[in-house]
Tab-separated table of C-alpha atoms and ligand atoms in Angstrom:
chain	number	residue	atom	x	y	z
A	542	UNK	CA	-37.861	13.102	12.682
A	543	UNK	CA	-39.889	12.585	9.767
A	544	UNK	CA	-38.735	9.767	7.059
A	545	UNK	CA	-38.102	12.527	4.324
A	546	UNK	CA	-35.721	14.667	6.467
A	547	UNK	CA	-33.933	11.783	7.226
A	548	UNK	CA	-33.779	10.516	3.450
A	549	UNK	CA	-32.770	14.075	2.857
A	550	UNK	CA	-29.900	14.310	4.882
A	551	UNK	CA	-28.583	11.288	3.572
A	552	UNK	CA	-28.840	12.034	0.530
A	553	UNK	CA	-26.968	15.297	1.880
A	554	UNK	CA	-24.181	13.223	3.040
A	555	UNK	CA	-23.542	11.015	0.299
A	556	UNK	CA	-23.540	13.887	-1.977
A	557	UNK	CA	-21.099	15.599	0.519
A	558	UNK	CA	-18.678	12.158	0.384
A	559	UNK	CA	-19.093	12.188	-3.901
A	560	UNK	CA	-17.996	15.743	-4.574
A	561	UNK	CA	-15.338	15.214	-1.852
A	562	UNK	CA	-14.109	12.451	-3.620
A	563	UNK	CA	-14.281	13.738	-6.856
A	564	UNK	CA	-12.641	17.231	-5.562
A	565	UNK	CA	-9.380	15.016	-4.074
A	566	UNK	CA	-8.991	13.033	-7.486
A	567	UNK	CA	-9.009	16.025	-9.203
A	568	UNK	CA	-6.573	17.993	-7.150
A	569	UNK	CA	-4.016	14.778	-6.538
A	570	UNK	CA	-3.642	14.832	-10.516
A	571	UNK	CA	-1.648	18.500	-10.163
A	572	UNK	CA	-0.828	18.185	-6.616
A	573	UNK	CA	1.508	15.692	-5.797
A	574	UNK	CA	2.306	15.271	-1.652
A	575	UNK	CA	2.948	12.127	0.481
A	576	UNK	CA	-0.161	10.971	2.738
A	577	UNK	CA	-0.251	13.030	5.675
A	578	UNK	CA	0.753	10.905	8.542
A	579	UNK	CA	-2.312	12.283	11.102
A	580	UNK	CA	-4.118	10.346	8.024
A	581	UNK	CA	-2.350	6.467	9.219
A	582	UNK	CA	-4.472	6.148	12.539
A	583	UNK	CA	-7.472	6.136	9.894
A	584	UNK	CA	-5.445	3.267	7.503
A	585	UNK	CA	-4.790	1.452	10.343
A	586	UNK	CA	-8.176	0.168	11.634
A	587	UNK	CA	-10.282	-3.437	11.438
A	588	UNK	CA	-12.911	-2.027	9.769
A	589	UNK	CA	-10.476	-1.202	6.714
A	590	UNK	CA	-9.217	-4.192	6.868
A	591	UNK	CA	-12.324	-6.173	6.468
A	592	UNK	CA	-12.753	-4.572	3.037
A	593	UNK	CA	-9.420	-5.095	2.451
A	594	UNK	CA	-8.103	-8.514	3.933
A	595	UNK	CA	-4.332	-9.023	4.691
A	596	UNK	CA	-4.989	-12.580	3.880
A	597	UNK	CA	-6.331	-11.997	0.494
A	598	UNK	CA	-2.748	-9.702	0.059
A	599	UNK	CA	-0.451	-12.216	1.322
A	600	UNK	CA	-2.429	-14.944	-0.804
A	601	UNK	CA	-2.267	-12.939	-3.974
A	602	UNK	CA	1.194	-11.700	-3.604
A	603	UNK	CA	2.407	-14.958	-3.050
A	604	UNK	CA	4.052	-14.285	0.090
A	605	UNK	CA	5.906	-17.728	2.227
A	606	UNK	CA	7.993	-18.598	5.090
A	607	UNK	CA	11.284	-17.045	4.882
A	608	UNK	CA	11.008	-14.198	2.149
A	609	UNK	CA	13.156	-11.583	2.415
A	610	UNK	CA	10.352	-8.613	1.448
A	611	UNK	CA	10.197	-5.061	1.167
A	612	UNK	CA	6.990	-3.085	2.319
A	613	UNK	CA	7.610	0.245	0.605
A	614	UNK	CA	5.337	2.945	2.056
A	615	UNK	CA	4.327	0.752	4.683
A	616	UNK	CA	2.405	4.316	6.786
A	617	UNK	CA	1.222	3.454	10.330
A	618	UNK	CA	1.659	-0.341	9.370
A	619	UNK	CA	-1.930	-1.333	8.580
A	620	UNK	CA	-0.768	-4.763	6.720
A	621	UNK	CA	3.144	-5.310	8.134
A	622	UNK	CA	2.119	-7.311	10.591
A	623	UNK	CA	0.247	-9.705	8.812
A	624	UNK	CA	2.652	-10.008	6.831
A	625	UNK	CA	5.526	-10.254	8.695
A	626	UNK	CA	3.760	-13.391	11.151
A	627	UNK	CA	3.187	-15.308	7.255
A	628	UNK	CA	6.863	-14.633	6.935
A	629	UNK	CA	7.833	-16.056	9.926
A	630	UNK	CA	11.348	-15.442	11.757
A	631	UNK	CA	13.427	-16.898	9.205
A	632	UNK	CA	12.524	-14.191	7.114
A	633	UNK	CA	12.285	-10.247	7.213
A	634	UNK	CA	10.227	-7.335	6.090
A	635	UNK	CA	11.661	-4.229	5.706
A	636	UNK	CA	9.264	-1.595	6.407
A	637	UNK	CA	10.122	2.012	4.582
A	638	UNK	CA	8.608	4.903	4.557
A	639	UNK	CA	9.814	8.422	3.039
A	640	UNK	CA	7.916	9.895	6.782
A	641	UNK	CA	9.175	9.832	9.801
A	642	UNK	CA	6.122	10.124	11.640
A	643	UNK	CA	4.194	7.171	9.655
A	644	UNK	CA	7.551	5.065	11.212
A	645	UNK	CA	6.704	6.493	14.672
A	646	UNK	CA	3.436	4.999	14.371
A	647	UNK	CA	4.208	1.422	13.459
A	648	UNK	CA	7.127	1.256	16.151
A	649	UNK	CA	4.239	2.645	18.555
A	650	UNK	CA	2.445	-0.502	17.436
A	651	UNK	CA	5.356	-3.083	18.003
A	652	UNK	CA	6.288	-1.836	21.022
A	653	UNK	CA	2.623	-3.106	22.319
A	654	UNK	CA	2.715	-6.614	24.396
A	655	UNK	CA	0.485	-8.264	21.404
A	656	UNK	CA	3.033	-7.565	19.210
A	657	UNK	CA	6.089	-8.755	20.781
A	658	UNK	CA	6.265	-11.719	19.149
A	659	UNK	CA	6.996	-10.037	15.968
A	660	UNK	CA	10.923	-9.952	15.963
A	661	UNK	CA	11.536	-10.142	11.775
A	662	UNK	CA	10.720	-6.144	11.011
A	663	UNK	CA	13.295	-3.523	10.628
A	664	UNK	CA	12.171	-0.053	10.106
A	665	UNK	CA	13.734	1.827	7.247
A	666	UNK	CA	13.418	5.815	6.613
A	667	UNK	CA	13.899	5.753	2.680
A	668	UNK	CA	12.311	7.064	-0.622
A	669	UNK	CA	11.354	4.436	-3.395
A	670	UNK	CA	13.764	6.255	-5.819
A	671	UNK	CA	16.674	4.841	-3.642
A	672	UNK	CA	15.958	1.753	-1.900
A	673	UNK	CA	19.520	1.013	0.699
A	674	UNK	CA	19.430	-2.232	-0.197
A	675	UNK	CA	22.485	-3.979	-2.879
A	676	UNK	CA	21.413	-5.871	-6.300
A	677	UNK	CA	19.349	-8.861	-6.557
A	678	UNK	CA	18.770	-8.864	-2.612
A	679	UNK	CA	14.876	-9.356	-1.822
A	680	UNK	CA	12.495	-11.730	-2.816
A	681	UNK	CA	9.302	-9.542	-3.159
A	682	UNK	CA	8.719	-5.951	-2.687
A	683	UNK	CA	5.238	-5.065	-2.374
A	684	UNK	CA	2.931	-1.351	-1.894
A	685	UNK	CA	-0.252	-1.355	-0.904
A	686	UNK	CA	-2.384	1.991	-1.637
A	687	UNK	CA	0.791	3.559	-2.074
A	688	UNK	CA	2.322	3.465	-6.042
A	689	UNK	CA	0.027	6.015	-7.699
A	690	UNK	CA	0.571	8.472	-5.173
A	691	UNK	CA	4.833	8.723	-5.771
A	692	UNK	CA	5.288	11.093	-8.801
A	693	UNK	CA	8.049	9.475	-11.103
A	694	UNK	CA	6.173	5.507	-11.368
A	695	UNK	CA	9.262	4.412	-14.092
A	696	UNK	CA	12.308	5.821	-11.695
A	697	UNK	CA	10.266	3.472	-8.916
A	698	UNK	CA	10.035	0.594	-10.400
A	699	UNK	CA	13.645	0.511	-12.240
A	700	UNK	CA	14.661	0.644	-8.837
A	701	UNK	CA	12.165	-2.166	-7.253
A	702	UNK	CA	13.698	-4.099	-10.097
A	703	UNK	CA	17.401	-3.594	-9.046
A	704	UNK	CA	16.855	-5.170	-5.986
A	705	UNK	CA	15.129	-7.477	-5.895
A	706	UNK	CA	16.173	-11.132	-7.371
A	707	UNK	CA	15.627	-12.579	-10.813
A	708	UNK	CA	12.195	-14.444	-10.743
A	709	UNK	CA	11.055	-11.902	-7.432
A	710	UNK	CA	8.019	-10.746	-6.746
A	711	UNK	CA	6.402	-7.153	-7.053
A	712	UNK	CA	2.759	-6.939	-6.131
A	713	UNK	CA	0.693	-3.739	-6.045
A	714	UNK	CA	-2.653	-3.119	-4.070
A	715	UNK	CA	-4.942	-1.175	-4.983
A	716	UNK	CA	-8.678	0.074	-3.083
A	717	UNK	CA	-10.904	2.214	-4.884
A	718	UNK	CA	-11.291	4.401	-1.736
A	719	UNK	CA	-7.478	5.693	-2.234
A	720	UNK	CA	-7.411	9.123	-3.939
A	721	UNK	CA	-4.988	8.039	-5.936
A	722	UNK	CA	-6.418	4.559	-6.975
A	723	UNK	CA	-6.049	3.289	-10.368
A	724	UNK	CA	-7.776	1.012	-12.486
A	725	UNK	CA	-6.018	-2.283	-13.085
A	726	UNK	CA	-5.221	-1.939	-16.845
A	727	UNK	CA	-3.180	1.403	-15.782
A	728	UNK	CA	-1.217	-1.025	-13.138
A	729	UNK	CA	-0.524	-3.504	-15.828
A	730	UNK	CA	0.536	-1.432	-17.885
A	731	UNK	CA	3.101	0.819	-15.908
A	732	UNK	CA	4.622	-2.714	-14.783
A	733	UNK	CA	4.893	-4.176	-18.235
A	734	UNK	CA	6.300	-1.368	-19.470
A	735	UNK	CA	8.987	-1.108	-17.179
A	736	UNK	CA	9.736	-4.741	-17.831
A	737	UNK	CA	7.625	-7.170	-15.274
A	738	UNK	CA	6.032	-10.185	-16.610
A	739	UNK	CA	2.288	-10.146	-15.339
A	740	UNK	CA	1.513	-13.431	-13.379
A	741	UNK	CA	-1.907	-13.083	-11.842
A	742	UNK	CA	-4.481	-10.016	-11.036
A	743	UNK	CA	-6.596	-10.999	-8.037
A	744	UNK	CA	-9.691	-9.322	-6.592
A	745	UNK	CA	-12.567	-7.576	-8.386
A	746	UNK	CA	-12.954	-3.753	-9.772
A	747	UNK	CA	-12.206	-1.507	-6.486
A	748	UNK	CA	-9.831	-4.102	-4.101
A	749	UNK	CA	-7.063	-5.841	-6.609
A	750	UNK	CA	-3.462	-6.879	-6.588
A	751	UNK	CA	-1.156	-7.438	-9.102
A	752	UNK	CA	1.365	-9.957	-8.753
A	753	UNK	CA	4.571	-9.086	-11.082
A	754	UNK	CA	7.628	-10.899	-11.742
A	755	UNK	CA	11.128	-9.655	-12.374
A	756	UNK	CA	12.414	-11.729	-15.637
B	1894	SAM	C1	-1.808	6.158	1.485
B	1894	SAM	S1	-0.431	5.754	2.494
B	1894	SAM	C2	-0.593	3.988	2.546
B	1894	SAM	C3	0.112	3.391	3.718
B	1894	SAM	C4	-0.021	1.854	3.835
B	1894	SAM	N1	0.587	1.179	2.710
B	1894	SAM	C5	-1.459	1.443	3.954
B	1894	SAM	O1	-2.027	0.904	2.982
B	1894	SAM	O2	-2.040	1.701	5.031
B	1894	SAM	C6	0.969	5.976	1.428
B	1894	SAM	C7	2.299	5.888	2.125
B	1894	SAM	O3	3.350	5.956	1.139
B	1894	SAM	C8	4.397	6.757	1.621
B	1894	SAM	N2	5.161	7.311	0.502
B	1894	SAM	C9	4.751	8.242	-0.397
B	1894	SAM	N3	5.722	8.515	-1.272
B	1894	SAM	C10	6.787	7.729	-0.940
B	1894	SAM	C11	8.100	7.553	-1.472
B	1894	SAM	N4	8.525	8.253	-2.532
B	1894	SAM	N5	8.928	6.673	-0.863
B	1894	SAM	C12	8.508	5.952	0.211
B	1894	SAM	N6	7.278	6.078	0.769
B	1894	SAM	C13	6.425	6.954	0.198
B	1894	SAM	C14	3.682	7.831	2.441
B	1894	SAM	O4	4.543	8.439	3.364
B	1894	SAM	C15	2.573	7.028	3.081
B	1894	SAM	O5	2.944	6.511	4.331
């Protein structure tokens, strides 16, 4: 094949991938809908996560030995298990997800003999609006790819701040690839204004976190 034809369909393709994204942005503003779960063997994969380390997650949201942490719409489990081994056993992650079928995946992926040393995750079918769990219970709560795309933001975070302690962590990822990504100031702001204190923003223009506090 020629060099042009080749540099044309390229150029085809990228085009293809820009209107695409453009098109989805567009639509999620007036169409809100969970992920669809046939979407979490995609989220789940090493090449994602070499753009978007666990490491760089657990080191930005502060995460240590013993937490008790909250993964809300944790999907087919692309991060849990990363962060459940920094936790260790004398800790837990609860893993909740409004889908049943994004839960089916993750237990798919425990159940496999290189996961069996995980033993500190518990599985919870919830929405963010009503988190099971009492007052002033968890030490951090964190969403990766996941805030922007549940509808009422404040009602989420009022209730992120109910339980978890005074002084705990909230941290929010973000990856520019995500539909509904949004830029960092927009992040800020929503947690400010639902009164977090802003400790740190790690990571560069289209892979960030923001670690909040509760006062
Ligand atoms: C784009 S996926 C990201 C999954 C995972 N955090 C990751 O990065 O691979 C968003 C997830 O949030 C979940 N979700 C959406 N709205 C939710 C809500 N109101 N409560 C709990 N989970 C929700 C979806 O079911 C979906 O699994």
């Amino acid at each position: 094949m020629e060099a042009l034809s080749i540099l044309k369909i390229i150029l085809i393709v990228l085009g293809a991938i820009i209107v695409w994204l453009i098109f989805i942005r567009i639509l999620r503003k007036f169409v809100h809908f969970p992920a669809p779960s046939f979407i979490g063997r995609f989220l789940d994969t090493n090449h994602r996560r070499r753009l978007q380390p666990p490491d760089r997650i657990i080191q930005a949201s502060g995460i240590k030995k013993g937490m008790k942490a909250l993964e809300i719409g944790c999907g087919s489990g692309a991060f849990t298990n990363f962060i459940a081994r920094a936790i260790g056993n004398e800790g837990k992650v609860y893993a909740l997800d409004i889908q049943p079928k994004m839960l089916e995946q993750i237990k798919n992926k425990l159940d496999k003999v290189e996961n069996k040393d995980i033993k500190n995750i518990e599985l919870v079918l919830a929405s963010a609006y009503e988190l099971p769990f009492s007052d002033n219970f968890l030490d951090l709560v964190y969403m990766v790819s996941v805030f922007q795309e549940i509808p009422d933001k404040n009602k989420t975070l009022m209730e992120i701040k109910r339980v978890l302690k005074p002084g705990g962590i909230l941290s929010i990822s973000e990856f520019f690839i995500d539909p509904d990504y949004p830029l960092r100031s927009t992040t800020i702001k929503q947690g400010k204004q639902a009164g977090f204190n802003k400790e740190i923003a790690l990571g560069n223009f289209w892979n960030y976190t923001i670690k909040f506090s509760k006062p």
